[in-house]
C-alpha positions as CSV (number, residue, x, y, z in Angstrom):
1,M,279.3,117.9,102.7
2,K,278.3,121.1,104.2
3,S,278.7,123.3,101.1
4,T,276.6,120.5,99.5
5,I,273.6,121.2,102.1
6,S,273.9,124.7,101.4
7,F,274.1,124.7,98.0
8,L,270.5,122.7,98.0
9,G,269.1,124.9,100.5
10,G,270.3,127.9,98.1
11,I,268.5,126.3,95.6
12,I,265.5,125.3,97.2
13,F,265.0,128.7,98.7
14,A,265.4,130.1,95.1
15,L,262.7,127.9,94.1
16,V,260.4,128.8,96.6
17,V,260.9,132.7,96.4
18,L,260.3,132.3,92.6
19,V,257.3,129.9,93.2
20,V,255.6,132.8,95.7
21,A,256.8,135.7,93.5
22,G,254.7,134.2,90.3
23,Y,252.0,133.5,92.5
24,F,251.8,137.3,93.9
25,A,252.4,138.0,90.1
26,V,249.1,136.1,89.2
27,K,247.2,137.2,92.1
28,A,247.8,141.0,91.5
29,G,246.9,141.0,88.1
30,F,250.3,141.6,86.3
31,V,249.5,138.0,84.1
32,P,247.7,139.0,81.2
33,A,244.3,137.6,80.9
34,G,243.2,139.1,77.9
35,A,242.2,137.4,74.8
36,D,243.3,140.3,72.8
37,T,247.4,140.1,74.6
38,K,249.3,138.0,72.7
39,P,250.7,135.1,75.0
40,T,254.0,135.1,76.5
41,A,257.1,133.0,75.8
42,V,256.2,130.8,78.2
43,E,253.2,130.3,77.8
44,R,253.5,129.2,73.9
45,W,256.5,126.9,75.0
46,V,254.5,125.1,77.9
47,A,251.4,125.1,75.4
48,N,253.0,123.7,72.4
49,T,255.3,121.4,74.6
50,A,252.2,119.8,76.3
51,L,250.2,119.5,72.8
52,R,253.2,117.8,71.2
53,A,253.8,115.3,74.1
54,A,250.0,114.7,74.3
55,L,249.8,114.0,70.4
56,E,252.7,111.5,70.3
57,R,251.4,109.9,73.5
58,D,247.8,109.7,72.4
59,T,247.9,109.1,68.2
60,K,250.4,106.1,68.6
61,G,248.7,103.1,66.4
62,L,245.4,105.5,66.0
63,A,244.9,104.9,62.4
64,N,241.7,106.0,60.2
65,P,239.0,102.9,60.0
66,V,237.1,104.9,57.1
67,Q,238.4,103.9,54.0
68,P,239.1,107.1,51.2
69,S,236.6,107.4,48.8
70,D,235.1,110.2,47.1
71,E,231.2,109.8,49.2
72,N,233.6,109.9,52.5
73,L,235.3,113.0,51.3
74,I,232.5,114.7,50.6
75,T,230.8,114.2,53.7
76,G,234.0,115.5,55.5
77,V,233.8,118.7,53.6
78,H,230.3,119.3,54.4
79,L,231.1,118.3,58.5
80,Y,233.6,120.6,57.9
81,A,231.9,123.3,56.4
82,E,228.9,122.8,59.3
83,N,231.4,122.6,62.1
84,C,234.6,124.3,61.3
85,V,234.5,126.7,58.4
86,I,233.9,129.5,61.1
87,C,236.9,129.5,62.8
88,H,239.2,128.2,59.9
89,G,237.6,129.6,56.9
90,A,236.4,128.2,53.4
91,S,238.5,127.7,50.0
92,D,238.9,131.4,49.6
93,A,241.4,131.1,52.9
94,K,239.4,134.5,54.2
95,P,238.9,134.8,58.1
96,S,235.3,135.5,59.4
97,N,235.1,138.3,62.0
98,P,235.1,135.9,65.2
99,A,238.5,133.9,63.9
100,Q,240.1,137.6,63.4
101,G,239.8,138.0,67.0
102,F,241.5,134.7,68.0
103,Y,244.8,134.6,69.9
104,I,246.5,132.3,69.3
105,A,245.1,132.6,65.2
106,A,243.1,129.8,64.1
107,P,244.9,128.7,60.9
108,Q,242.6,129.2,57.6
109,L,243.4,126.2,56.8
110,A,242.9,126.3,52.8
111,E,246.2,128.4,53.1
112,D,247.8,127.3,56.5
113,G,246.7,123.7,55.7
114,V,247.6,120.7,57.8
115,E,247.9,117.9,55.2
116,D,251.4,117.2,56.4
117,D,250.1,115.9,59.3
118,P,249.1,112.7,60.2
119,E,245.2,112.0,59.9
120,A,245.8,110.9,63.5
121,E,246.7,114.0,64.7
122,S,244.1,115.9,63.1
123,F,241.7,113.6,64.7
124,W,243.2,114.1,68.0
125,K,242.9,117.9,67.4
126,V,239.0,117.7,66.6
127,K,238.1,115.4,69.0
128,H,239.6,116.5,71.8
129,G,240.4,120.1,71.2
130,I,243.4,122.1,72.6
131,R,243.9,123.8,75.7
132,F,244.1,127.5,75.8
133,T,243.3,128.3,72.4
134,A,239.9,128.8,70.6
135,M,239.7,125.3,69.2
136,P,236.7,123.1,70.9
137,S,236.6,119.6,71.4
138,F,233.8,117.8,69.3
139,A,233.8,114.9,70.9
140,P,230.1,115.7,72.7
141,T,228.8,116.7,69.4
142,L,230.4,114.3,66.6
143,E,231.0,110.8,66.6
144,D,234.4,109.2,65.9
145,D,233.4,108.5,62.2
146,Q,232.4,111.6,61.4
147,I,235.9,113.2,63.0
148,W,237.7,110.6,60.9
149,K,235.8,111.8,57.9
150,I,237.0,115.5,58.7
151,A,240.5,114.5,59.3
152,M,240.3,112.5,56.2
153,F,239.3,115.7,54.2
154,L,242.0,118.0,55.8
155,K,244.7,115.6,54.7
156,R,243.5,115.7,51.3
157,M,242.6,119.4,51.2
158,D,245.5,120.3,48.6
159,K,244.7,117.2,46.3
160,L,241.0,116.3,46.2
161,P,239.4,114.4,43.6
162,P,237.5,116.6,41.1
163,S,234.0,115.9,42.4
164,V,235.0,116.6,46.0
165,D,237.2,119.7,45.4
166,A,233.8,121.2,43.4
167,E,232.0,120.5,46.3
168,W,234.8,122.5,48.6
169,K,234.9,125.2,46.2
170,Q,231.0,126.0,46.6
171,V,231.4,126.2,50.6
172,P,230.4,129.7,51.6
173,S,233.1,132.1,52.4
174,V,233.1,133.4,56.0
175,A,235.0,136.2,55.0
176,G,234.5,139.3,57.9
177,T,233.7,142.4,57.3
178,P,234.8,145.3,59.3
179,S,231.9,146.8,61.7
180,P,231.4,150.5,61.9
181,K,233.1,151.5,64.9
């Protein structure tokens, strides 16, 4: 009994030491805070685990109420061009200057697409954003049906009907050009 209490006391003491050491590491500036510093393995694990859990919980039973049609897909293309292209690129998949500075890098969706993701997942990410990344929440600026149209476009980006694909190819590139230093 006494050895069990000592063992548990040792574990509690070790946890307290870790928390205190972590606190002082943060307060002393030893934890990187710059946007140009890659996240640590712990940061990535925490962020990815939290995101996966939130998506699993919040997208259950969530279905796109907007019917896939050329008109709705073209609206999705236009909304993407107005709101997403600066970070996620146009059909040429070339990143803009701001996108080149993001840590975690914003995927260039014409190349690193989300066609395999459920539409509900894309809807959630656009609506709520993703914490600790540059992905903002569009809930304050877009209606749900607009966000669903973006999600619908993203889901079908690799197999768009010809008229929609032509519209997508007309979205101007935002490819960045290096500034002279």
